[in-house]
PDB file of C-alpha atoms and ligand atoms in Angstrom:
ATOM      1  CA  MET A   1      -5.522 -20.300  -5.304  1.00  0.00           C
ATOM      2  CA  LYS A   2      -7.997 -21.323  -8.114  1.00  0.00           C
ATOM      3  CA  ALA A   3     -10.148 -18.559  -7.097  1.00  0.00           C
ATOM      4  CA  LEU A   4      -6.923 -16.387  -7.716  1.00  0.00           C
ATOM      5  CA  GLN A   5      -5.648 -18.082 -10.722  1.00  0.00           C
ATOM      6  CA  GLY A   6      -9.352 -17.498 -12.196  1.00  0.00           C
ATOM      7  CA  ARG A   7      -9.049 -13.543 -11.377  1.00  0.00           C
ATOM      8  CA  PHE A   8      -5.690 -13.559 -12.422  1.00  0.00           C
ATOM      9  CA  GLU A   9      -6.302 -14.932 -15.748  1.00  0.00           C
ATOM     10  CA  THR A  10      -9.282 -12.683 -16.003  1.00  0.00           C
ATOM     11  CA  ALA A  11      -7.022  -9.910 -15.162  1.00  0.00           C
ATOM     12  CA  VAL A  12      -4.970 -10.334 -18.089  1.00  0.00           C
ATOM     13  CA  THR A  13      -7.569 -10.646 -20.760  1.00  0.00           C
ATOM     14  CA  LEU A  14      -9.666  -7.707 -19.617  1.00  0.00           C
ATOM     15  CA  ALA A  15      -6.878  -5.552 -19.219  1.00  0.00           C
ATOM     16  CA  THR A  16      -5.459  -6.053 -22.657  1.00  0.00           C
ATOM     17  CA  GLU A  17      -8.872  -5.857 -24.523  1.00  0.00           C
ATOM     18  CA  ALA A  18      -9.322  -2.399 -22.524  1.00  0.00           C
ATOM     19  CA  GLY A  19      -5.725  -1.671 -23.816  1.00  0.00           C
ATOM     20  CA  ALA A  20      -6.990  -2.081 -27.272  1.00  0.00           C
ATOM     21  CA  LEU A  21     -10.508  -0.385 -26.514  1.00  0.00           C
ATOM     22  CA  ALA A  22      -8.329   2.687 -25.194  1.00  0.00           C
ATOM     23  CA  MET A  23      -6.515   2.685 -28.496  1.00  0.00           C
ATOM     24  CA  GLN A  24      -9.687   2.545 -30.592  1.00  0.00           C
ATOM     25  CA  MET A  25     -11.004   5.663 -28.840  1.00  0.00           C
ATOM     26  CA  ARG A  26      -8.018   7.790 -28.982  1.00  0.00           C
ATOM     27  CA  GLY A  27      -8.356  11.063 -30.964  1.00  0.00           C
ATOM     28  CA  ALA A  28     -12.347  10.419 -30.630  1.00  0.00           C
ATOM     29  CA  GLY A  29     -14.789  12.151 -28.270  1.00  0.00           C
ATOM     30  CA  THR A  30     -14.442  15.200 -25.345  1.00  0.00           C
ATOM     31  CA  VAL A  31     -11.412  16.147 -23.193  1.00  0.00           C
ATOM     32  CA  THR A  32     -12.097  18.148 -20.092  1.00  0.00           C
ATOM     33  CA  LEU A  33     -10.397  19.211 -16.975  1.00  0.00           C
ATOM     34  CA  LYS A  34     -11.429  17.750 -13.661  1.00  0.00           C
ATOM     35  CA  GLY A  35      -8.752  20.406 -11.935  1.00  0.00           C
ATOM     36  CA  PRO A  36      -5.477  21.750 -12.635  1.00  0.00           C
ATOM     37  CA  GLN A  37      -4.001  19.388 -15.258  1.00  0.00           C
ATOM     38  CA  ASP A  38      -6.062  16.661 -14.524  1.00  0.00           C
ATOM     39  CA  TRP A  39      -7.539  15.588 -17.793  1.00  0.00           C
ATOM     40  CA  VAL A  40     -10.279  13.300 -18.359  1.00  0.00           C
ATOM     41  CA  THR A  41     -10.894  11.741 -21.491  1.00  0.00           C
ATOM     42  CA  GLU A  42     -14.448   9.817 -22.997  1.00  0.00           C
ATOM     43  CA  ALA A  43     -11.913   6.975 -23.252  1.00  0.00           C
ATOM     44  CA  ASP A  44     -11.193   7.096 -19.361  1.00  0.00           C
ATOM     45  CA  GLY A  45     -15.187   6.632 -18.669  1.00  0.00           C
ATOM     46  CA  ALA A  46     -16.024   3.849 -21.413  1.00  0.00           C
ATOM     47  CA  VAL A  47     -12.507   1.614 -20.684  1.00  0.00           C
ATOM     48  CA  GLU A  48     -13.623   1.677 -16.923  1.00  0.00           C
ATOM     49  CA  ARG A  49     -17.232   1.060 -17.374  1.00  0.00           C
ATOM     50  CA  PHE A  50     -16.147  -1.631 -19.852  1.00  0.00           C
ATOM     51  CA  ILE A  51     -13.908  -3.008 -16.998  1.00  0.00           C
ATOM     52  CA  SER A  52     -16.732  -3.056 -14.310  1.00  0.00           C
ATOM     53  CA  ALA A  53     -19.545  -4.700 -16.409  1.00  0.00           C
ATOM     54  CA  ARG A  54     -17.295  -7.847 -17.397  1.00  0.00           C
ATOM     55  CA  LEU A  55     -15.755  -8.017 -13.408  1.00  0.00           C
ATOM     56  CA  ALA A  56     -19.787  -7.602 -12.601  1.00  0.00           C
ATOM     57  CA  ALA A  57     -20.599 -10.641 -14.577  1.00  0.00           C
ATOM     58  CA  ALA A  58     -17.439 -12.891 -14.236  1.00  0.00           C
ATOM     59  CA  PHE A  59     -17.205 -12.053 -10.138  1.00  0.00           C
ATOM     60  CA  PRO A  60     -20.620 -10.636  -9.186  1.00  0.00           C
ATOM     61  CA  SER A  61     -19.806 -10.549  -5.467  1.00  0.00           C
ATOM     62  CA  ASP A  62     -16.291  -8.723  -5.680  1.00  0.00           C
ATOM     63  CA  GLY A  63     -16.338  -5.009  -5.026  1.00  0.00           C
ATOM     64  CA  PHE A  64     -15.269  -2.268  -7.730  1.00  0.00           C
ATOM     65  CA  GLN A  65     -13.744   1.045  -7.199  1.00  0.00           C
ATOM     66  CA  GLY A  66     -12.317   3.086 -10.241  1.00  0.00           C
ATOM     67  CA  GLU A  67     -10.651   6.380 -10.975  1.00  0.00           C
ATOM     68  CA  GLU A  68     -13.617   7.854 -12.487  1.00  0.00           C
ATOM     69  CA  GLY A  69     -16.678   6.420 -10.768  1.00  0.00           C
ATOM     70  CA  GLY A  70     -15.503   5.819  -7.655  1.00  0.00           C
ATOM     71  CA  VAL A  71     -16.551   2.821  -5.285  1.00  0.00           C
ATOM     72  CA  ALA A  72     -19.309   1.019  -7.190  1.00  0.00           C
ATOM     73  CA  ARG A  73     -19.636  -2.161  -5.344  1.00  0.00           C
ATOM     74  CA  GLY A  74     -18.148  -3.479  -2.026  1.00  0.00           C
ATOM     75  CA  GLY A  75     -16.416  -6.059  -1.242  1.00  0.00           C
ATOM     76  CA  SER A  76     -13.507  -7.891   0.244  1.00  0.00           C
ATOM     77  CA  LEU A  77     -12.705  -9.337  -2.588  1.00  0.00           C
ATOM     78  CA  ARG A  78     -12.232  -6.200  -4.568  1.00  0.00           C
ATOM     79  CA  TRP A  79     -10.754  -4.621  -7.866  1.00  0.00           C
ATOM     80  CA  ILE A  80      -9.122  -1.230  -8.567  1.00  0.00           C
ATOM     81  CA  VAL A  81      -9.035   0.356 -11.445  1.00  0.00           C
ATOM     82  CA  ASP A  82      -7.464   3.347 -13.239  1.00  0.00           C
ATOM     83  CA  PRO A  83      -8.721   3.106 -16.737  1.00  0.00           C
ATOM     84  CA  ILE A  84      -6.081   5.209 -18.228  1.00  0.00           C
ATOM     85  CA  ASP A  85      -2.897   6.013 -15.915  1.00  0.00           C
ATOM     86  CA  GLY A  86      -0.957   8.958 -17.921  1.00  0.00           C
ATOM     87  CA  THR A  87      -4.390  10.571 -19.698  1.00  0.00           C
ATOM     88  CA  ALA A  88      -2.296  13.937 -20.038  1.00  0.00           C
ATOM     89  CA  ASN A  89       0.346  11.668 -22.146  1.00  0.00           C
ATOM     90  CA  TYR A  90      -2.777   9.718 -23.964  1.00  0.00           C
ATOM     91  CA  MET A  91      -4.579  12.805 -25.048  1.00  0.00           C
ATOM     92  CA  ARG A  92      -1.666  14.305 -26.854  1.00  0.00           C
ATOM     93  CA  GLY A  93      -0.858  10.881 -28.868  1.00  0.00           C
ATOM     94  CA  SER A  94       2.233  10.012 -26.461  1.00  0.00           C
ATOM     95  CA  PRO A  95       2.569   6.020 -26.144  1.00  0.00           C
ATOM     96  CA  ARG A  96       3.086   6.827 -22.419  1.00  0.00           C
ATOM     97  CA  PHE A  97      -0.335   5.404 -20.835  1.00  0.00           C
ATOM     98  CA  CYS A  98      -1.370   2.190 -19.526  1.00  0.00           C
ATOM     99  CA  VAL A  99      -4.560   0.460 -17.606  1.00  0.00           C
ATOM    100  CA  SER A 100      -4.102  -0.556 -14.412  1.00  0.00           C
ATOM    101  CA  LEU A 101      -5.686  -3.006 -12.771  1.00  0.00           C
ATOM    102  CA  ALA A 102      -5.587  -4.740  -9.279  1.00  0.00           C
ATOM    103  CA  CYS A 103      -7.705  -7.161  -6.972  1.00  0.00           C
ATOM    104  CA  PHE A 104      -7.270  -7.122  -3.663  1.00  0.00           C
ATOM    105  CA  GLU A 105      -8.497  -8.892  -0.496  1.00  0.00           C
ATOM    106  CA  ASP A 106      -9.193  -6.153   2.161  1.00  0.00           C
ATOM    107  CA  ARG A 107      -6.082  -4.356   2.032  1.00  0.00           C
ATOM    108  CA  THR A 108      -3.702  -6.860   0.749  1.00  0.00           C
ATOM    109  CA  PRO A 109      -2.480  -6.319  -2.920  1.00  0.00           C
ATOM    110  CA  LEU A 110      -3.231 -10.029  -4.594  1.00  0.00           C
ATOM    111  CA  ILE A 111      -3.005  -9.688  -8.288  1.00  0.00           C
ATOM    112  CA  GLY A 112      -1.436  -6.566 -10.648  1.00  0.00           C
ATOM    113  CA  VAL A 113      -1.977  -6.309 -14.556  1.00  0.00           C
ATOM    114  CA  LEU A 114      -0.480  -2.595 -16.523  1.00  0.00           C
ATOM    115  CA  VAL A 115      -1.223  -3.385 -20.137  1.00  0.00           C
ATOM    116  CA  ALA A 116       0.390  -0.391 -22.074  1.00  0.00           C
ATOM    117  CA  PRO A 117      -0.848  -0.698 -25.390  1.00  0.00           C
ATOM    118  CA  ALA A 118       1.027   2.030 -27.481  1.00  0.00           C
ATOM    119  CA  LEU A 119       4.449   0.338 -26.125  1.00  0.00           C
ATOM    120  CA  GLY A 120       3.607  -2.846 -26.490  1.00  0.00           C
ATOM    121  CA  GLU A 121       4.344  -4.051 -22.778  1.00  0.00           C
ATOM    122  CA  THR A 122       2.294  -6.255 -20.477  1.00  0.00           C
ATOM    123  CA  TYR A 123       3.147  -6.610 -16.609  1.00  0.00           C
ATOM    124  CA  VAL A 124       1.618  -8.795 -14.729  1.00  0.00           C
ATOM    125  CA  ALA A 125       2.182 -10.094 -10.931  1.00  0.00           C
ATOM    126  CA  HIS A 126       0.274 -11.943  -8.186  1.00  0.00           C
ATOM    127  CA  GLN A 127       1.234 -12.851  -4.492  1.00  0.00           C
ATOM    128  CA  GLY A 128       4.086 -15.382  -4.608  1.00  0.00           C
ATOM    129  CA  GLY A 129       4.133 -15.778  -8.210  1.00  0.00           C
ATOM    130  CA  GLY A 130       6.694 -13.054  -9.413  1.00  0.00           C
ATOM    131  CA  ALA A 131       6.689 -10.433 -11.597  1.00  0.00           C
ATOM    132  CA  MET A 132       6.707 -10.438 -15.255  1.00  0.00           C
ATOM    133  CA  LEU A 133       6.968  -8.257 -18.580  1.00  0.00           C
ATOM    134  CA  ASN A 134       5.673  -9.587 -21.523  1.00  0.00           C
ATOM    135  CA  GLY A 135       6.251 -13.310 -20.424  1.00  0.00           C
ATOM    136  CA  ARG A 136       9.725 -12.362 -18.822  1.00  0.00           C
ATOM    137  CA  PRO A 137      10.699 -12.550 -15.006  1.00  0.00           C
ATOM    138  CA  ILE A 138      11.846  -8.708 -13.959  1.00  0.00           C
ATOM    139  CA  ARG A 139      13.720  -7.693 -10.675  1.00  0.00           C
ATOM    140  CA  ALA A 140      14.114  -4.631  -9.430  1.00  0.00           C
ATOM    141  CA  ALA A 141      18.009  -2.847 -10.180  1.00  0.00           C
ATOM    142  CA  ASP A 142      21.045  -3.818  -7.798  1.00  0.00           C
ATOM    143  CA  THR A 143      21.727   0.172  -7.815  1.00  0.00           C
ATOM    144  CA  THR A 144      24.172   1.086  -4.468  1.00  0.00           C
ATOM    145  CA  ALA A 145      24.988   4.538  -5.390  1.00  0.00           C
ATOM    146  CA  LEU A 146      22.512   7.638  -5.495  1.00  0.00           C
ATOM    147  CA  ASP A 147      24.645   9.537  -8.202  1.00  0.00           C
ATOM    148  CA  ARG A 148      24.281   6.527 -10.286  1.00  0.00           C
ATOM    149  CA  CYS A 149      20.801   6.731 -10.098  1.00  0.00           C
ATOM    150  CA  VAL A 150      17.619   8.223 -12.593  1.00  0.00           C
ATOM    151  CA  VAL A 151      14.786   8.710 -10.046  1.00  0.00           C
ATOM    152  CA  GLU A 152      10.994   9.951 -11.674  1.00  0.00           C
ATOM    153  CA  VAL A 153       9.590  12.380  -9.640  1.00  0.00           C
ATOM    154  CA  GLY A 154       5.788  12.288  -9.888  1.00  0.00           C
ATOM    155  CA  TRP A 155       3.594  15.518 -10.196  1.00  0.00           C
ATOM    156  CA  SER A 156       0.492  16.772  -9.192  1.00  0.00           C
ATOM    157  CA  HIS A 157      -1.937  19.400  -8.242  1.00  0.00           C
ATOM    158  CA  ARG A 158      -2.445  18.037  -5.364  1.00  0.00           C
ATOM    159  CA  ARG A 159       0.806  19.057  -3.418  1.00  0.00           C
ATOM    160  CA  PRO A 160       2.217  22.628  -3.439  1.00  0.00           C
ATOM    161  CA  ASN A 161       5.061  22.975  -6.267  1.00  0.00           C
ATOM    162  CA  PRO A 162       7.605  24.698  -3.798  1.00  0.00           C
ATOM    163  CA  ASP A 163       7.152  21.220  -1.651  1.00  0.00           C
ATOM    164  CA  PHE A 164       7.716  19.152  -5.045  1.00  0.00           C
ATOM    165  CA  LEU A 165      10.838  21.526  -6.126  1.00  0.00           C
ATOM    166  CA  SER A 166      12.571  21.131  -2.730  1.00  0.00           C
ATOM    167  CA  LEU A 167      12.253  17.526  -3.322  1.00  0.00           C
ATOM    168  CA  CYS A 168      13.665  17.451  -6.582  1.00  0.00           C
ATOM    169  CA  GLU A 169      16.494  19.779  -5.545  1.00  0.00           C
ATOM    170  CA  GLY A 170      17.304  17.256  -2.671  1.00  0.00           C
ATOM    171  CA  ILE A 171      17.662  14.595  -5.435  1.00  0.00           C
ATOM    172  CA  LEU A 172      19.793  16.584  -7.727  1.00  0.00           C
ATOM    173  CA  ALA A 173      21.798  17.541  -4.749  1.00  0.00           C
ATOM    174  CA  GLN A 174      22.893  14.017  -4.112  1.00  0.00           C
ATOM    175  CA  GLY A 175      23.956  13.308  -7.795  1.00  0.00           C
ATOM    176  CA  ALA A 176      20.733  11.747  -9.541  1.00  0.00           C
ATOM    177  CA  ARG A 177      19.213  12.453 -12.490  1.00  0.00           C
ATOM    178  CA  LEU A 178      15.273  13.200 -12.765  1.00  0.00           C
ATOM    179  CA  ARG A 179      13.200  12.398 -15.071  1.00  0.00           C
ATOM    180  CA  LEU A 180       9.294  13.033 -15.274  1.00  0.00           C
ATOM    181  CA  GLY A 181       7.087  10.533 -17.369  1.00  0.00           C
ATOM    182  CA  GLY A 182       3.406  11.715 -16.660  1.00  0.00           C
ATOM    183  CA  SER A 183       2.287   7.807 -15.290  1.00  0.00           C
ATOM    184  CA  GLY A 184       2.728   6.694 -11.664  1.00  0.00           C
ATOM    185  CA  ALA A 185       1.688   3.433 -12.584  1.00  0.00           C
ATOM    186  CA  LEU A 186       4.373   3.119 -15.194  1.00  0.00           C
ATOM    187  CA  GLY A 187       6.796   4.423 -13.252  1.00  0.00           C
ATOM    188  CA  LEU A 188       6.427   2.293 -10.432  1.00  0.00           C
ATOM    189  CA  ALA A 189       6.755  -0.455 -13.069  1.00  0.00           C
ATOM    190  CA  ASP A 190       9.828   1.037 -14.239  1.00  0.00           C
ATOM    191  CA  VAL A 191      11.494   0.671 -10.659  1.00  0.00           C
ATOM    192  CA  ALA A 192      10.424  -3.293 -10.795  1.00  0.00           C
ATOM    193  CA  SER A 193      11.555  -3.933 -13.760  1.00  0.00           C
ATOM    194  CA  GLY A 194      14.889  -2.408 -13.084  1.00  0.00           C
ATOM    195  CA  ARG A 195      14.747   0.658 -15.719  1.00  0.00           C
ATOM    196  CA  LEU A 196      14.925   2.976 -13.315  1.00  0.00           C
ATOM    197  CA  ASP A 197      16.193   3.541  -9.675  1.00  0.00           C
ATOM    198  CA  ALA A 198      13.218   5.102  -8.138  1.00  0.00           C
ATOM    199  CA  TYR A 199      10.287   6.747  -8.044  1.00  0.00           C
ATOM    200  CA  VAL A 200       8.786   9.322  -5.188  1.00  0.00           C
ATOM    201  CA  GLU A 201       5.728  11.536  -5.146  1.00  0.00           C
ATOM    202  CA  LEU A 202       4.314  13.036  -2.383  1.00  0.00           C
ATOM    203  CA  HIS A 203       0.642  12.363  -3.308  1.00  0.00           C
ATOM    204  CA  ILE A 204      -0.669   9.373  -5.325  1.00  0.00           C
ATOM    205  CA  ASN A 205      -4.232   7.676  -4.960  1.00  0.00           C
ATOM    206  CA  LEU A 206      -4.886   3.971  -4.923  1.00  0.00           C
ATOM    207  CA  TRP A 207      -5.994   3.565  -8.444  1.00  0.00           C
ATOM    208  CA  ASP A 208      -2.686   4.810  -9.787  1.00  0.00           C
ATOM    209  CA  VAL A 209      -0.157   2.345  -7.656  1.00  0.00           C
ATOM    210  CA  ALA A 210      -2.779  -0.336  -7.132  1.00  0.00           C
ATOM    211  CA  ALA A 211      -1.641  -2.767  -9.972  1.00  0.00           C
ATOM    212  CA  ALA A 212       1.701  -1.724  -9.149  1.00  0.00           C
ATOM    213  CA  LEU A 213       2.008  -2.725  -5.547  1.00  0.00           C
ATOM    214  CA  VAL A 214       2.330  -6.033  -6.764  1.00  0.00           C
ATOM    215  CA  LEU A 215       4.586  -5.615  -9.420  1.00  0.00           C
ATOM    216  CA  LEU A 216       6.675  -3.967  -6.714  1.00  0.00           C
ATOM    217  CA  ALA A 217       6.439  -6.602  -3.961  1.00  0.00           C
ATOM    218  CA  GLU A 218       6.846  -9.601  -6.503  1.00  0.00           C
ATOM    219  CA  SER A 219      10.119  -8.017  -8.286  1.00  0.00           C
ATOM    220  CA  GLY A 220      11.975  -7.541  -4.635  1.00  0.00           C
ATOM    221  CA  ALA A 221      11.830  -3.280  -5.010  1.00  0.00           C
ATOM    222  CA  ALA A 222      11.752  -1.355  -1.290  1.00  0.00           C
ATOM    223  CA  VAL A 223       8.618   0.479  -1.316  1.00  0.00           C
ATOM    224  CA  SER A 224       7.488   2.942   1.362  1.00  0.00           C
ATOM    225  CA  PRO A 225       4.137   1.705   3.437  1.00  0.00           C
ATOM    226  CA  PHE A 226       1.303   3.373   1.154  1.00  0.00           C
ATOM    227  CA  LEU A 227      -1.450   1.476   2.296  1.00  0.00           C
ATOM    228  CA  GLU A 228      -1.486   2.061   5.881  1.00  0.00           C
ATOM    229  CA  GLY A 229      -3.501   4.871   8.052  1.00  0.00           C
ATOM    230  CA  ASN A 230      -5.743   6.377   5.126  1.00  0.00           C
ATOM    231  CA  GLY A 231      -4.040   5.555   2.068  1.00  0.00           C
ATOM    232  CA  PRO A 232      -6.305   3.479   0.459  1.00  0.00           C
ATOM    233  CA  THR A 233      -9.028   6.324   1.035  1.00  0.00           C
ATOM    234  CA  GLU A 234      -7.509   9.162   0.683  1.00  0.00           C
ATOM    235  CA  GLY A 235      -3.706   8.556  -1.162  1.00  0.00           C
ATOM    236  CA  ASN A 236      -0.378   8.820   0.499  1.00  0.00           C
ATOM    237  CA  PRO A 237       3.210   9.538  -0.331  1.00  0.00           C
ATOM    238  CA  ILE A 238       4.962   7.120  -2.177  1.00  0.00           C
ATOM    239  CA  LEU A 239       8.712   5.994  -2.259  1.00  0.00           C
ATOM    240  CA  ALA A 240       9.716   2.839  -4.517  1.00  0.00           C
ATOM    241  CA  CYS A 241      13.606   2.256  -5.052  1.00  0.00           C
ATOM    242  CA  ALA A 242      16.172  -0.291  -5.729  1.00  0.00           C
ATOM    243  CA  PRO A 243      16.338  -2.032  -2.173  1.00  0.00           C
ATOM    244  CA  ASP A 244      20.112  -1.125  -1.974  1.00  0.00           C
ATOM    245  CA  ILE A 245      19.525   2.550  -2.094  1.00  0.00           C
ATOM    246  CA  ALA A 246      16.306   2.685   0.498  1.00  0.00           C
ATOM    247  CA  PRO A 247      18.010   3.629   3.508  1.00  0.00           C
ATOM    248  CA  ALA A 248      19.291   6.882   1.779  1.00  0.00           C
ATOM    249  CA  LEU A 249      16.217   7.657  -0.167  1.00  0.00           C
ATOM    250  CA  SER A 250      14.036   6.855   2.733  1.00  0.00           C
ATOM    251  CA  GLY A 251      16.506   9.490   4.940  1.00  0.00           C
ATOM    252  CA  LEU A 252      16.336  12.150   2.236  1.00  0.00           C
ATOM    253  CA  THR A 253      12.591  12.175   1.310  1.00  0.00           C
ATOM    254  CA  GLY A 254      11.270  11.222   4.859  1.00  0.00           C
ATOM    255  CA  PHE A 255       8.984   8.071   3.567  1.00  0.00           C
ATOM    256  CA  ALA A 256      10.409   4.790   4.659  1.00  0.00           C
ATOM    257  CA  ALA A 257      10.986   2.090   1.826  1.00  0.00           C
ATOM    258  CA  ARG A 258      11.375  -1.285   2.774  1.00  0.00           C
TER     259      ARG A 258
HETATM  260  C1  IPD B   1      -1.798  10.660 -12.519  1.00  0.00           C
HETATM  261  C2  IPD B   1      -0.401  10.139 -13.243  1.00  0.00           C
HETATM  262  C3  IPD B   1       0.959  11.176 -12.691  1.00  0.00           C
HETATM  263  C4  IPD B   1       0.976  11.337 -11.406  1.00  0.00           C
HETATM  264  C5  IPD B   1      -0.406  11.651 -10.848  1.00  0.00           C
HETATM  265  C6  IPD B   1      -1.777  10.898 -11.406  1.00  0.00           C
HETATM  266  P1  IPD B   1      -3.826   9.553 -14.584  1.00  0.00           P
HETATM  267  O1  IPD B   1      -2.576   9.951 -13.197  1.00  0.00           O
HETATM  268  O2  IPD B   1      -0.103   9.066 -12.998  1.00  0.00           O
HETATM  269  O3  IPD B   1       1.951  11.194 -13.189  1.00  0.00           O
HETATM  270  O4  IPD B   1       1.885  11.743 -11.022  1.00  0.00           O
HETATM  271  O5  IPD B   1      -0.178  11.660  -9.506  1.00  0.00           O
HETATM  272  O6  IPD B   1      -2.818  11.536 -10.703  1.00  0.00           O
HETATM  273  O7  IPD B   1      -4.531  11.264 -14.026  1.00  0.00           O
HETATM  274  O8  IPD B   1      -3.010  10.291 -15.615  1.00  0.00           O
HETATM  275  O9  IPD B   1      -4.705   8.834 -14.274  1.00  0.00           O
END
């Protein structure tokens, strides 16, 4: 645990500094499209390089994978980083974006830190240590009925719009209210803190969910098995929700959350 404690403290410091860098760079530099509605700013690359260099200096034998640069270094203890999750919000001046930093041992998520600098929010969790938002413990909601729920449905160009629309229709038919927030990591963190009853997306990538998986596990939320199969390399669907609505939402979406 001593080794993990050092990594946990480093993760919180680095994600905080990375969030400050993202704030400084907002509005400067170029913005380009990687694919349909898939934006990348100069800050995405700069923040990822900053975190990668600092981790390489602190823990030279650890692996590193980032959204923008892919797998830079291998290792059984490895860091997974989304430098800015919610880039489409970030580039428009919306506060709903975050830096996401996670440490895994092979497929086991150990440490998760999300810093949303424009919201003034820091989520932290490590395996067995609970999950916290700005220093206070968080828990998933105790919601029991779908017709009392708010559900966020994540959207990307990676799955066909008719599939997205039929997922939304199925959820609406149960009387739930829908929301789209533009940051998968923060949507999942909202499930961990009980601000949101469920988050579902037909396909999402490892860097978007890595830190949030630790928050969700430590907050008592139910989560579908994102890390099974090719999830770590190719991405997977995700359903994360308050535990008592997991059976109903798992049946509805086909993604078994436990
Ligand atoms: C995206 C956001 C979005 C989610 C997508 C992600 P990015 O990440 O988290 O909310 O629906 O699946 O790709 O591009 O902002 O890092």
